[in-house]
Coordinates of C-alpha atoms in Angstrom, one line a residue:
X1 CA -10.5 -17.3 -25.3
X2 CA -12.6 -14.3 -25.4
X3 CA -11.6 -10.5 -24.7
X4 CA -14.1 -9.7 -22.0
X5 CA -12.5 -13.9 -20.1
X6 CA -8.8 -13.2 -20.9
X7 CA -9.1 -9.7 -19.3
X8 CA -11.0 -11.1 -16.3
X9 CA -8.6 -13.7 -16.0
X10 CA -5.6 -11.4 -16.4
X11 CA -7.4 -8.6 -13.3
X12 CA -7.8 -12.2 -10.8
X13 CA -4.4 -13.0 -11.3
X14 CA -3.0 -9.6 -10.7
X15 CA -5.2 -9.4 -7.5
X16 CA -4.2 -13.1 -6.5
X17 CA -0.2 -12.2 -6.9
X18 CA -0.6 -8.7 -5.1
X19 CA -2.5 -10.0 -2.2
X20 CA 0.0 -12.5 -2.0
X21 CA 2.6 -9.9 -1.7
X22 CA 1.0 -8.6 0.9
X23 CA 0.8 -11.9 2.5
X24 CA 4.4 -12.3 2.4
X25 CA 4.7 -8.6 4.5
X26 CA 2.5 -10.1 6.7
X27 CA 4.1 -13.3 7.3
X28 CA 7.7 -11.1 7.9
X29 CA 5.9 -9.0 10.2
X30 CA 4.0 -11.3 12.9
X31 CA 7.3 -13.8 12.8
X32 CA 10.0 -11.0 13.4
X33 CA 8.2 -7.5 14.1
X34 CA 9.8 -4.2 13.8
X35 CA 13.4 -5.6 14.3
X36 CA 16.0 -5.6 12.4
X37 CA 15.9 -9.3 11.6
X38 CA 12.5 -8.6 9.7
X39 CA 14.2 -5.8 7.2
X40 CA 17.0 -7.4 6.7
X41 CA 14.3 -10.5 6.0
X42 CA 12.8 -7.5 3.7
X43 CA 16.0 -6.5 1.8
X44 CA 16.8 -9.8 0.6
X45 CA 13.0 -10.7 -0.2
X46 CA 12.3 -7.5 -2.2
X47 CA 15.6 -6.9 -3.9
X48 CA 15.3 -9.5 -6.3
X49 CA 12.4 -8.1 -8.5
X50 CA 12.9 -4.4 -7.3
X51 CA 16.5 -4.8 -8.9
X52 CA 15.3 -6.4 -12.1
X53 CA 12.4 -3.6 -12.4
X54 CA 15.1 -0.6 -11.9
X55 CA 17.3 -1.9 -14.3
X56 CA 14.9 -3.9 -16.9
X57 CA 11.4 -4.2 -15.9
X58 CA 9.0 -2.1 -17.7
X59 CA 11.4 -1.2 -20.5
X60 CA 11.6 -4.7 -22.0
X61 CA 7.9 -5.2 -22.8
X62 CA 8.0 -1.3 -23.9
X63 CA 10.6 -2.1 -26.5
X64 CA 10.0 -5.5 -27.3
X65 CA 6.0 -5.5 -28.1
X66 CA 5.8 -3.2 -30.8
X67 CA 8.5 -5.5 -32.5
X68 CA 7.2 -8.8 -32.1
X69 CA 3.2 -7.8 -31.9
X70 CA 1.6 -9.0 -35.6
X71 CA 4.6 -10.4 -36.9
X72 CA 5.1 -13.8 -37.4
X73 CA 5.5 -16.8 -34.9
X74 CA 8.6 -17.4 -36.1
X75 CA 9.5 -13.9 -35.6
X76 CA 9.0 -13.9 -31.9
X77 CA 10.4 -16.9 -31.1
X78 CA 13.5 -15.2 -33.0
X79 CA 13.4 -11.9 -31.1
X80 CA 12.4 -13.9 -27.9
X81 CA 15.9 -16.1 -27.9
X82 CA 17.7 -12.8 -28.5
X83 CA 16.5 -10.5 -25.3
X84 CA 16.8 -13.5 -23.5
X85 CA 20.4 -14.5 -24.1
X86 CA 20.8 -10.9 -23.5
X87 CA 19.3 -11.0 -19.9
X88 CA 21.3 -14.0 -18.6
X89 CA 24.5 -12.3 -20.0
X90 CA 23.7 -8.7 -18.4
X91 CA 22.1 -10.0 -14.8
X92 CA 24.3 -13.3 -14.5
X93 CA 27.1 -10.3 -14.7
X94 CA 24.8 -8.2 -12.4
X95 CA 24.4 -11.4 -10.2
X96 CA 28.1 -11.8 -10.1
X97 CA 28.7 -7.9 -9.0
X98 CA 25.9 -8.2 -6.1
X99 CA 27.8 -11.1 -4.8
X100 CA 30.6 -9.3 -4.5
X101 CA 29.6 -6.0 -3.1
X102 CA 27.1 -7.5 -1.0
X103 CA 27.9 -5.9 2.1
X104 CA 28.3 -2.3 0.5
X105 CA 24.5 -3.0 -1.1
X106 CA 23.2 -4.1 1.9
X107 CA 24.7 -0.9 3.5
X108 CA 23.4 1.5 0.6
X109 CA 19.8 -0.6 0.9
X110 CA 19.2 -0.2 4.6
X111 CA 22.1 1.7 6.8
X112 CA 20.2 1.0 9.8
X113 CA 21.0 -2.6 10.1
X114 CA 23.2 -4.0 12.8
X115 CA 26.2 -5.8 12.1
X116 CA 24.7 -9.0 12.9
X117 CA 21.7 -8.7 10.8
X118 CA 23.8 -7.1 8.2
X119 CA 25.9 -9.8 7.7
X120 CA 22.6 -12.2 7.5
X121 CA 20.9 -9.9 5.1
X122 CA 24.5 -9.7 3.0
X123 CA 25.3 -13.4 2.8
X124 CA 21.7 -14.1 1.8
X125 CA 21.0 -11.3 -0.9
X126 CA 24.5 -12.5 -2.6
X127 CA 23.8 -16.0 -3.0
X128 CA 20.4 -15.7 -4.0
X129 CA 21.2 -12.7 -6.4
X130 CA 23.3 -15.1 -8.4
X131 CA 20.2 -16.8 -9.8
X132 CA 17.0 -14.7 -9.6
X133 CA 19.0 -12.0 -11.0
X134 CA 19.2 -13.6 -14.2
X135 CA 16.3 -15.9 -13.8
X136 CA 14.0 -12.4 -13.2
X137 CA 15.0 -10.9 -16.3
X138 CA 14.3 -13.8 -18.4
X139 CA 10.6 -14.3 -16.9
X140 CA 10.7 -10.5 -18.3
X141 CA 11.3 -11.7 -21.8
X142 CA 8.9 -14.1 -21.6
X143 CA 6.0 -11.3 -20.2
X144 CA 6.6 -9.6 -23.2
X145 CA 6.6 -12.6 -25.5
X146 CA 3.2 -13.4 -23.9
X147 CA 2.2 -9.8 -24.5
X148 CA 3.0 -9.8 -27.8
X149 CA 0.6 -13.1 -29.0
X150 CA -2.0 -11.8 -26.7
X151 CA -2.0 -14.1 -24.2
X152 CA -2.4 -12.0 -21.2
X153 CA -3.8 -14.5 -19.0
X154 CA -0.6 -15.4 -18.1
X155 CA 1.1 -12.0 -17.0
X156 CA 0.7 -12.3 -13.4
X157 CA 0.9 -15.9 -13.0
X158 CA 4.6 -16.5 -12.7
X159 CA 4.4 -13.8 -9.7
X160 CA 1.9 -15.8 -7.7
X161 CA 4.2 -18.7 -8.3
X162 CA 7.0 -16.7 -7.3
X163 CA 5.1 -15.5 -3.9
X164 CA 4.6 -18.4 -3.1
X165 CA 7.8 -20.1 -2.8
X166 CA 8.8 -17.1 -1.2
X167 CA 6.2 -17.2 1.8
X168 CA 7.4 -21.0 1.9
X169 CA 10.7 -19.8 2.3
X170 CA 9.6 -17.7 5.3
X171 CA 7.7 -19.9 7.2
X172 CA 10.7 -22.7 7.2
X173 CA 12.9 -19.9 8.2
X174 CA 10.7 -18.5 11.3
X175 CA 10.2 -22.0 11.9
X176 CA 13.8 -23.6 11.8
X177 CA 16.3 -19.9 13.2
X178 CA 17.9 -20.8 10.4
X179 CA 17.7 -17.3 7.9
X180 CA 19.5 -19.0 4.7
X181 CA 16.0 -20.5 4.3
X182 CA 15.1 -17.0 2.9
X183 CA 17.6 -17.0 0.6
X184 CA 16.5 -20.9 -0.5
X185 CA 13.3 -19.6 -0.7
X186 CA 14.3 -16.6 -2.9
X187 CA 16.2 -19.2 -4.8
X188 CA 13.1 -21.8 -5.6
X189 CA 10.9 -19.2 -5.8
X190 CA 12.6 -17.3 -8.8
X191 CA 13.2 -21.0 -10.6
X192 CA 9.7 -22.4 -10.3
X193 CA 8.5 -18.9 -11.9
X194 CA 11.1 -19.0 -14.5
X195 CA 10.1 -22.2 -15.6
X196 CA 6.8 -22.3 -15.4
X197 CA 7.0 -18.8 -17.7
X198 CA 9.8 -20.0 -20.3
X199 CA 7.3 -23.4 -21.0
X200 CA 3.9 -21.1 -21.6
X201 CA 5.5 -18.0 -23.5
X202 CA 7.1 -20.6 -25.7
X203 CA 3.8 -22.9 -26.2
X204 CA 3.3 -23.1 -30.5
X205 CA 6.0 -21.5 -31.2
X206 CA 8.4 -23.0 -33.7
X207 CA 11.4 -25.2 -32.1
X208 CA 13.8 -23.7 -34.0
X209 CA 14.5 -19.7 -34.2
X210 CA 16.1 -17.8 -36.7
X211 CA 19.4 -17.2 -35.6
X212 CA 20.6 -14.5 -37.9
X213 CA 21.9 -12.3 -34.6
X214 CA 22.7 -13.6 -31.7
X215 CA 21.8 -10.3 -29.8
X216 CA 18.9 -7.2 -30.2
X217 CA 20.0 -4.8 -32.3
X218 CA 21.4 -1.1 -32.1
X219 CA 18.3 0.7 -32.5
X220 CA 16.1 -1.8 -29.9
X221 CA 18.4 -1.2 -27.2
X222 CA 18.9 2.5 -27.8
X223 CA 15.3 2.2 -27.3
X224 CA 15.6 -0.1 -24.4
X225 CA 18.3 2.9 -23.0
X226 CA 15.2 5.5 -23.0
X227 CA 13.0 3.0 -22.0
X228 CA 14.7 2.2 -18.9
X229 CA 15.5 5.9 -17.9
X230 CA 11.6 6.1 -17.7
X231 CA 10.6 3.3 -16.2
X232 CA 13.5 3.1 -13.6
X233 CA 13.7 6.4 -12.0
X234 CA 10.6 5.8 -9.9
X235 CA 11.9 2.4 -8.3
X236 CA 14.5 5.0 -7.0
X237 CA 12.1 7.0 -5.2
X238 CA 11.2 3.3 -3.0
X239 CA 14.6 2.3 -2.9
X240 CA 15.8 6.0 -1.4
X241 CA 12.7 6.0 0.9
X242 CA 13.6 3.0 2.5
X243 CA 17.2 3.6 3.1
X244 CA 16.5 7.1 4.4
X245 CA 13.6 5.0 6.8
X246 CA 16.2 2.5 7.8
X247 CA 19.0 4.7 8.6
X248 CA 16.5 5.7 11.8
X249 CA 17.0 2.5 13.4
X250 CA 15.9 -1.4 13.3
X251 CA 12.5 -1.4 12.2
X252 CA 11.7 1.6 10.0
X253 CA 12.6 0.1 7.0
X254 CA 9.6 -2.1 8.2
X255 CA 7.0 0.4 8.4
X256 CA 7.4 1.7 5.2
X257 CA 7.2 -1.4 3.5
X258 CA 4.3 -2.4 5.2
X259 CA 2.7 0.9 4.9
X260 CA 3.6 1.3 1.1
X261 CA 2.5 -2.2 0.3
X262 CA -1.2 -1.6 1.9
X263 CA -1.4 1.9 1.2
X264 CA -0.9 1.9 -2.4
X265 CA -2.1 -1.9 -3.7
X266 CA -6.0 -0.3 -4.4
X267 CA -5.2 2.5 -6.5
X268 CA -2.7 0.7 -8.8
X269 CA -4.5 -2.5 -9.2
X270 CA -7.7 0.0 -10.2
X271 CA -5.2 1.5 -12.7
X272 CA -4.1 -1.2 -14.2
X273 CA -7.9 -1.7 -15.0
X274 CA -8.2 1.9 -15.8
X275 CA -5.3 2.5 -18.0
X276 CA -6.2 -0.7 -20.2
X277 CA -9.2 0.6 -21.1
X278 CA -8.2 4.5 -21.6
X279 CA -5.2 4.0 -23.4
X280 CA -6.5 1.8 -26.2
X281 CA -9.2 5.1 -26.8
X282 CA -6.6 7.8 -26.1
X283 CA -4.6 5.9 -29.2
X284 CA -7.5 5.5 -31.0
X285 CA -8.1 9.0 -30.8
X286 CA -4.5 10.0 -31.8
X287 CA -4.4 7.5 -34.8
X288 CA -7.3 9.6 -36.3
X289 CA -5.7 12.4 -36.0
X290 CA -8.6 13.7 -33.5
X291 CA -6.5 15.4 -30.6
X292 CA -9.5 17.6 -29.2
X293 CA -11.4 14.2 -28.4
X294 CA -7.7 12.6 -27.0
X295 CA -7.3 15.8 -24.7
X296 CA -11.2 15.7 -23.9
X297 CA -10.6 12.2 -22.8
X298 CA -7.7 12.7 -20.5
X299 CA -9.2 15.5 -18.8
X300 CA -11.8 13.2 -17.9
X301 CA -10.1 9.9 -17.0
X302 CA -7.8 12.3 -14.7
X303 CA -10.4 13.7 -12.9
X304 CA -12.4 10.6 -12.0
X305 CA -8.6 9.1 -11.0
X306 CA -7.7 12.0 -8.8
X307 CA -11.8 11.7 -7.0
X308 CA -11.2 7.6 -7.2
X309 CA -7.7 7.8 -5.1
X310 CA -9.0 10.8 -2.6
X311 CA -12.0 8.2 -1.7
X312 CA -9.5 5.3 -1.5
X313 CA -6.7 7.5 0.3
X314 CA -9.7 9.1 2.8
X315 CA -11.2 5.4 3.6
X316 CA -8.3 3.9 3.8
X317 CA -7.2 6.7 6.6
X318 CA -10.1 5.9 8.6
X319 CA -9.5 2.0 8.1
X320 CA -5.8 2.3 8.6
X321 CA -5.5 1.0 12.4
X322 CA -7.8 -1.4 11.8
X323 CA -6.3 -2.7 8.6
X324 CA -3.0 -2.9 10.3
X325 CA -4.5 -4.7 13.1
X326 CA -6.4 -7.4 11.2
X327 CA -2.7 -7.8 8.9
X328 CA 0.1 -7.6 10.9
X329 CA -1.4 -7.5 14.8
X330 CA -0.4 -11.3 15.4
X331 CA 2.9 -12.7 16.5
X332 CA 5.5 -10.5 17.3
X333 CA 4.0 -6.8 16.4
X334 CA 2.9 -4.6 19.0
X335 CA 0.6 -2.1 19.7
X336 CA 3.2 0.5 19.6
X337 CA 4.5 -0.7 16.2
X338 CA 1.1 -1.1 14.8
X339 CA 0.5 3.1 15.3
X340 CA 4.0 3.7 13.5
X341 CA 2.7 1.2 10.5
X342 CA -1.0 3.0 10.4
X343 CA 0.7 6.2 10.7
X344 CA 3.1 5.7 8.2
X345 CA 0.2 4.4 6.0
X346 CA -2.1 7.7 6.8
X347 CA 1.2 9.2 4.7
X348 CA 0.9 7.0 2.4
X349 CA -2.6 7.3 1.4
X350 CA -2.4 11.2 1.3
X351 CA -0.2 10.5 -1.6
X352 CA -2.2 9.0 -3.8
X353 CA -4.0 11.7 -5.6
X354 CA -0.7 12.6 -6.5
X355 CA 0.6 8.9 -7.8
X356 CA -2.8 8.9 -9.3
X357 CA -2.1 12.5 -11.8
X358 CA 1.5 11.0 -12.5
X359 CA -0.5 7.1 -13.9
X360 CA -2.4 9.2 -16.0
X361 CA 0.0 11.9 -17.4
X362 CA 2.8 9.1 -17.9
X363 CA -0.2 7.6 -19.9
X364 CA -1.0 10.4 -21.6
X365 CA 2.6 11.1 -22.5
X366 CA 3.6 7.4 -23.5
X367 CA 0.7 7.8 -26.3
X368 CA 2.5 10.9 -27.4
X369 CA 6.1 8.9 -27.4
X370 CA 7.5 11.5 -25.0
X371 CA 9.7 9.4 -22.6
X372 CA 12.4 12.1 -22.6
X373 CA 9.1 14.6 -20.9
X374 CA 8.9 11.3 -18.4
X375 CA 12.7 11.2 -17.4
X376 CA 12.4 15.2 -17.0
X377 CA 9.8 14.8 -14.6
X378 CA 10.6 11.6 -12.4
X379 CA 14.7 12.8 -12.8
X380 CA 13.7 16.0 -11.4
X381 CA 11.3 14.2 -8.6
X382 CA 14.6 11.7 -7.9
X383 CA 16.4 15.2 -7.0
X384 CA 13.7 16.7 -4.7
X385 CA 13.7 13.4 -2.4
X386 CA 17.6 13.5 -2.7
X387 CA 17.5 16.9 -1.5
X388 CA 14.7 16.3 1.2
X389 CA 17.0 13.4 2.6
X390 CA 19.5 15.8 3.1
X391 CA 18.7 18.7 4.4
X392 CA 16.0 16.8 7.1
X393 CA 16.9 15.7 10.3
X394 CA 17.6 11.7 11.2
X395 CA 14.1 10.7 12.2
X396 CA 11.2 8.4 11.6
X397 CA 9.8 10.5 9.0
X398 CA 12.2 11.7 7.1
X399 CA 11.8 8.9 4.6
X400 CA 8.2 9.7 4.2
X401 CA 8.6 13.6 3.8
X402 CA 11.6 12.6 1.2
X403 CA 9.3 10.2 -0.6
X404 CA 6.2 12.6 -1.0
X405 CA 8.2 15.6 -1.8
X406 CA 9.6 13.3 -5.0
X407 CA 5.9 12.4 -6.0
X408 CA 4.7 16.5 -5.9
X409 CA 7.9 17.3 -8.2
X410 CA 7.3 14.4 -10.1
X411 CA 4.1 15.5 -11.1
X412 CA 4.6 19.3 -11.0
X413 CA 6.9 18.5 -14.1
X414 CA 4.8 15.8 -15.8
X415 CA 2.0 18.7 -15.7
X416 CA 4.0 21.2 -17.3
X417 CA 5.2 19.1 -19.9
X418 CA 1.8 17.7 -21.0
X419 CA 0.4 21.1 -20.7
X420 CA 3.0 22.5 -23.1
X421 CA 2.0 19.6 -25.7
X422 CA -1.1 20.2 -25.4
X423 CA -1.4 23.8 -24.8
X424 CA -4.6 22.5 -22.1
X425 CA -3.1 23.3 -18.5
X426 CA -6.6 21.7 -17.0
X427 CA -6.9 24.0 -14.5
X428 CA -10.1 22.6 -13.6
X429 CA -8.0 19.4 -12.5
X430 CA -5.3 21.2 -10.9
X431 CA -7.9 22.7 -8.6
X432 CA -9.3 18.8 -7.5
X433 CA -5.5 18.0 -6.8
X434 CA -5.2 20.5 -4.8
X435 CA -8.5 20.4 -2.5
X436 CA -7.8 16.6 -2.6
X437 CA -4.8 16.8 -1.1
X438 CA -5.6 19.5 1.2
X439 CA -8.8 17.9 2.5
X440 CA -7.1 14.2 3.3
X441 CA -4.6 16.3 4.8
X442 CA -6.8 17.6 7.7
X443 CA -8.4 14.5 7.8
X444 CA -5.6 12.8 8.4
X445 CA -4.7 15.6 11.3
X446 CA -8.0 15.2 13.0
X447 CA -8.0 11.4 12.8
X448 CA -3.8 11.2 14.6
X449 CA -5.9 13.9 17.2
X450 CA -9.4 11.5 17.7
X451 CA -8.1 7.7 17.7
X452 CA -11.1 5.5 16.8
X453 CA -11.8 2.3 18.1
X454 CA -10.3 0.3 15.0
X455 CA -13.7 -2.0 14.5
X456 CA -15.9 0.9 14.5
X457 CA -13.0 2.7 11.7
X458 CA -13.5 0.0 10.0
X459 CA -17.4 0.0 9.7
X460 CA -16.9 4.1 9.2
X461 CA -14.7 3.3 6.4
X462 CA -17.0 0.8 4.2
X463 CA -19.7 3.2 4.7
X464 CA -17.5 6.1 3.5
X465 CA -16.3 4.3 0.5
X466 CA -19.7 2.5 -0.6
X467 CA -21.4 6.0 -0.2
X468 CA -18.4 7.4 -2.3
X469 CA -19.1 5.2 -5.0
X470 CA -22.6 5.7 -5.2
X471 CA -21.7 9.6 -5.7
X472 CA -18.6 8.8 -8.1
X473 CA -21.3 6.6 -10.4
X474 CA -24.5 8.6 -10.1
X475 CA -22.5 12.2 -11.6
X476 CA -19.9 10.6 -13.2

């Protein structure tokens, strides 16, 4: 299969398995509505992968490409066996603990919870924890094995799979009053995609792998150790935003899901495009030794990023009641909770300039091979929304001033550090931040102040964003 069809192939099925995420919200909103029953629906649903991604995710494919990419067949069906006994010893143990301090994760993951739906969320995240726990990790292994022999096609199809059974799950449960149907949903969901990934990661490789060591070894997982402090400090900053949302009563957990999930899903599937094609040219660059061109390049993939996500963030703001409507207006979700989602969102979007610098500069760093720079800066962001959570007041926006004040530190530090590398501070970009986020910030004022009709945002907002990208194309 061709670059240019394996790529396009990869982008649909990224767009297929996030929309379908978005489905899912959807589906938990119209059947339960900002009630406790729908996070507590939320906490079980979402801890699965958010779990595997704090303590695995990214890290794996970090550490376990470079070792397996160009070598042998043989070679990565050796390395492949390895991380994956690894997983199912480290998250069946992991499953095992969750199980057992269900309650007290429940508590830690949403504080706002009744008893009743407490004990519902607790029994279900326990049982279910106990097999796509381990069964998450492995599907990991097998990402990076896929990775590795180029076959990118099949990244994202495990999580379509994987939605699905969960929106399956769902609809029996809204269906039947019966909630352990999430948790057999949750269950079936994480075995279909484990299966389905195991059989394709492992297609031509040999039957029989080395077995020389039955484990990684020592310098891999002191790599996988860095690894993971990178990659897993900004899952914090979701999981701490939600239980500081939650702990303001049934329902807030809710809105920020909802408003995260819409909010951010255009910026980072963009990136995902973006980053694909600048990082092979930022290394390209470095390889030659050429640094001048490498920070001539960044300078310019992070201003078009920072003028891409104010255009999405400022359309999106205009859309926001609208979108909301059209999403989650159906069922059980009111008027009233449709402003706190759409405002919630508003917050959201004002963000993304800021989650659009930190893509970039983690980027920009990872070609360098400066994780410790990356656990500086997202350590140091984890600190500022710790701080913010506790020194606010209990309300319905403490979560989101905690979560943006993480994201400005975040990147504050992930600035500095690149510009002492570099010795280029790109004040030039700096500015752009800074006028982006001021000027989404009064829009977003004016527009709480001046409610539009939602159909006519909507029209405003495909005008605003089709004119945008005429501008961001014809002076790019």
């Amino acid at each position: 299969m061709s670059v240019l069809r394996v790529f396009s192939l990869s982008l649909l099925l990224l767009a297929a398995s996030r929309l379908l995420g978005l489905v899912r919200d959807a589906v938990v909103a119209t059947q339960f509505g900002l009630t406790g029953h729908a996070d507590a629906a939320l906490v079980v649903l979402s801890f699965p992968d958010l779990a595997v991604s704090l303590l695995w995710g990214a890290a794996v494919p970090a550490v376990m490409v470079p070792r397996m990419a160009g070598h042998s067949l043989q070679h990565i069906a050796s390395e492949g066996a390895r991380w994956s006994r690894l997983a199912v010893l480290l998250f069946g143990v992991a499953g095992v603990l969750v199980w057992w301090w269900q309650g007290l994760i429940v508590h830690a993951l949403a504080p706002g919870l009744s008893a009743a739906d407490a004990q519902l969320a607790a029994q279900a995240l326990g049982w279910s924890a106990l097999v796509a726990l381990p069964a998450g990790a492995v599907v990991m292994v097998s990402n990076a094995m896929l990775q590795a022999q180029s076959r990118l096609q099949w990244q994202y199809t495990g999580q379509v799979v994987f939605n699905l059974g969960l929106i399956g799950g769902l609809i029996v449960a809204a269906q039947t009053g019966q909630f352990v149907w999430v948790a057999l949903g949750v269950v079936a969901a994480a075995l279909a995609r484990l299966g389905l990934m195991r059989q394709v990661s492992r297609t031509g490789l040999p039957a029989h792998a080395d077995r020389g060591r039955a484990f990684p070894d020592a310098v891999s997982l002191r790599a996988l150790g860095m690894a993971l402090a990178a990659s897993g400090l900004t899952v914090f900053y979701t999981l701490a935003a939600r239980s500081l949302m939650s702990d303001a009563g049934p329902g807030q957990l809710g809105v920020f899901q909802y408003a995260q999930r819409v909010g951010e899903l255009p910026l980072h599937t963009v990136f995902a495009v973006a980053s694909a094609l600048a990082l092979a040219r930022l290394s390209a660059a470095e390889s030659r030794g050429d640094s001048a061109t490498a920070q001539q390049e960044t300078r310019q993939w992070l201003r078009a990023m920072l003028w891409l996500s104010a255009l999405i963030a400022l359309s999106g703001m205009v859309a926001a009641p609208g979108i909301v409507r059209l999403l989650f207006g159906w069922g059980r979700m009111t008027f009233e909770a449709q402003q706190q989602v759409a405002g919630a969102m508003r917050w959201i979007l004002l963000l993304l300039p800021l989650q659009a610098a930190q893509l970039v500069l983690s980027t920009r760093l990872n070609s360098h091979r400066r994780i410790a720079d990356q656990v500086l800066g997202y350590g140091a962001g984890l600190l500022a929304l710790a701080a913010a959570g506790a020194l606010l007041p209990v309300n319905d926006w403490r979560g989101l001033a905690a979560y943006g004040a993480a994201w400005l530190v975040a990147v504050a530090v992930l600035w500095w550090r690149l510009a002492r590398h570099q010795a280029d501070a790109q004040w030039r970009n700096v500015g752009v931040l800074l006028a982006t986020l001021l000027v989404l910030g009064i829009c977003s004022l004016a527009l709480h102040a001046v409610a539009l009709p939602w159909p006519l945002g909507l029209v405003l907002a495909a005008v605003l964003f089709a004119a945008g990208v005429w501008a961001l194309l014809r002076f790019d």
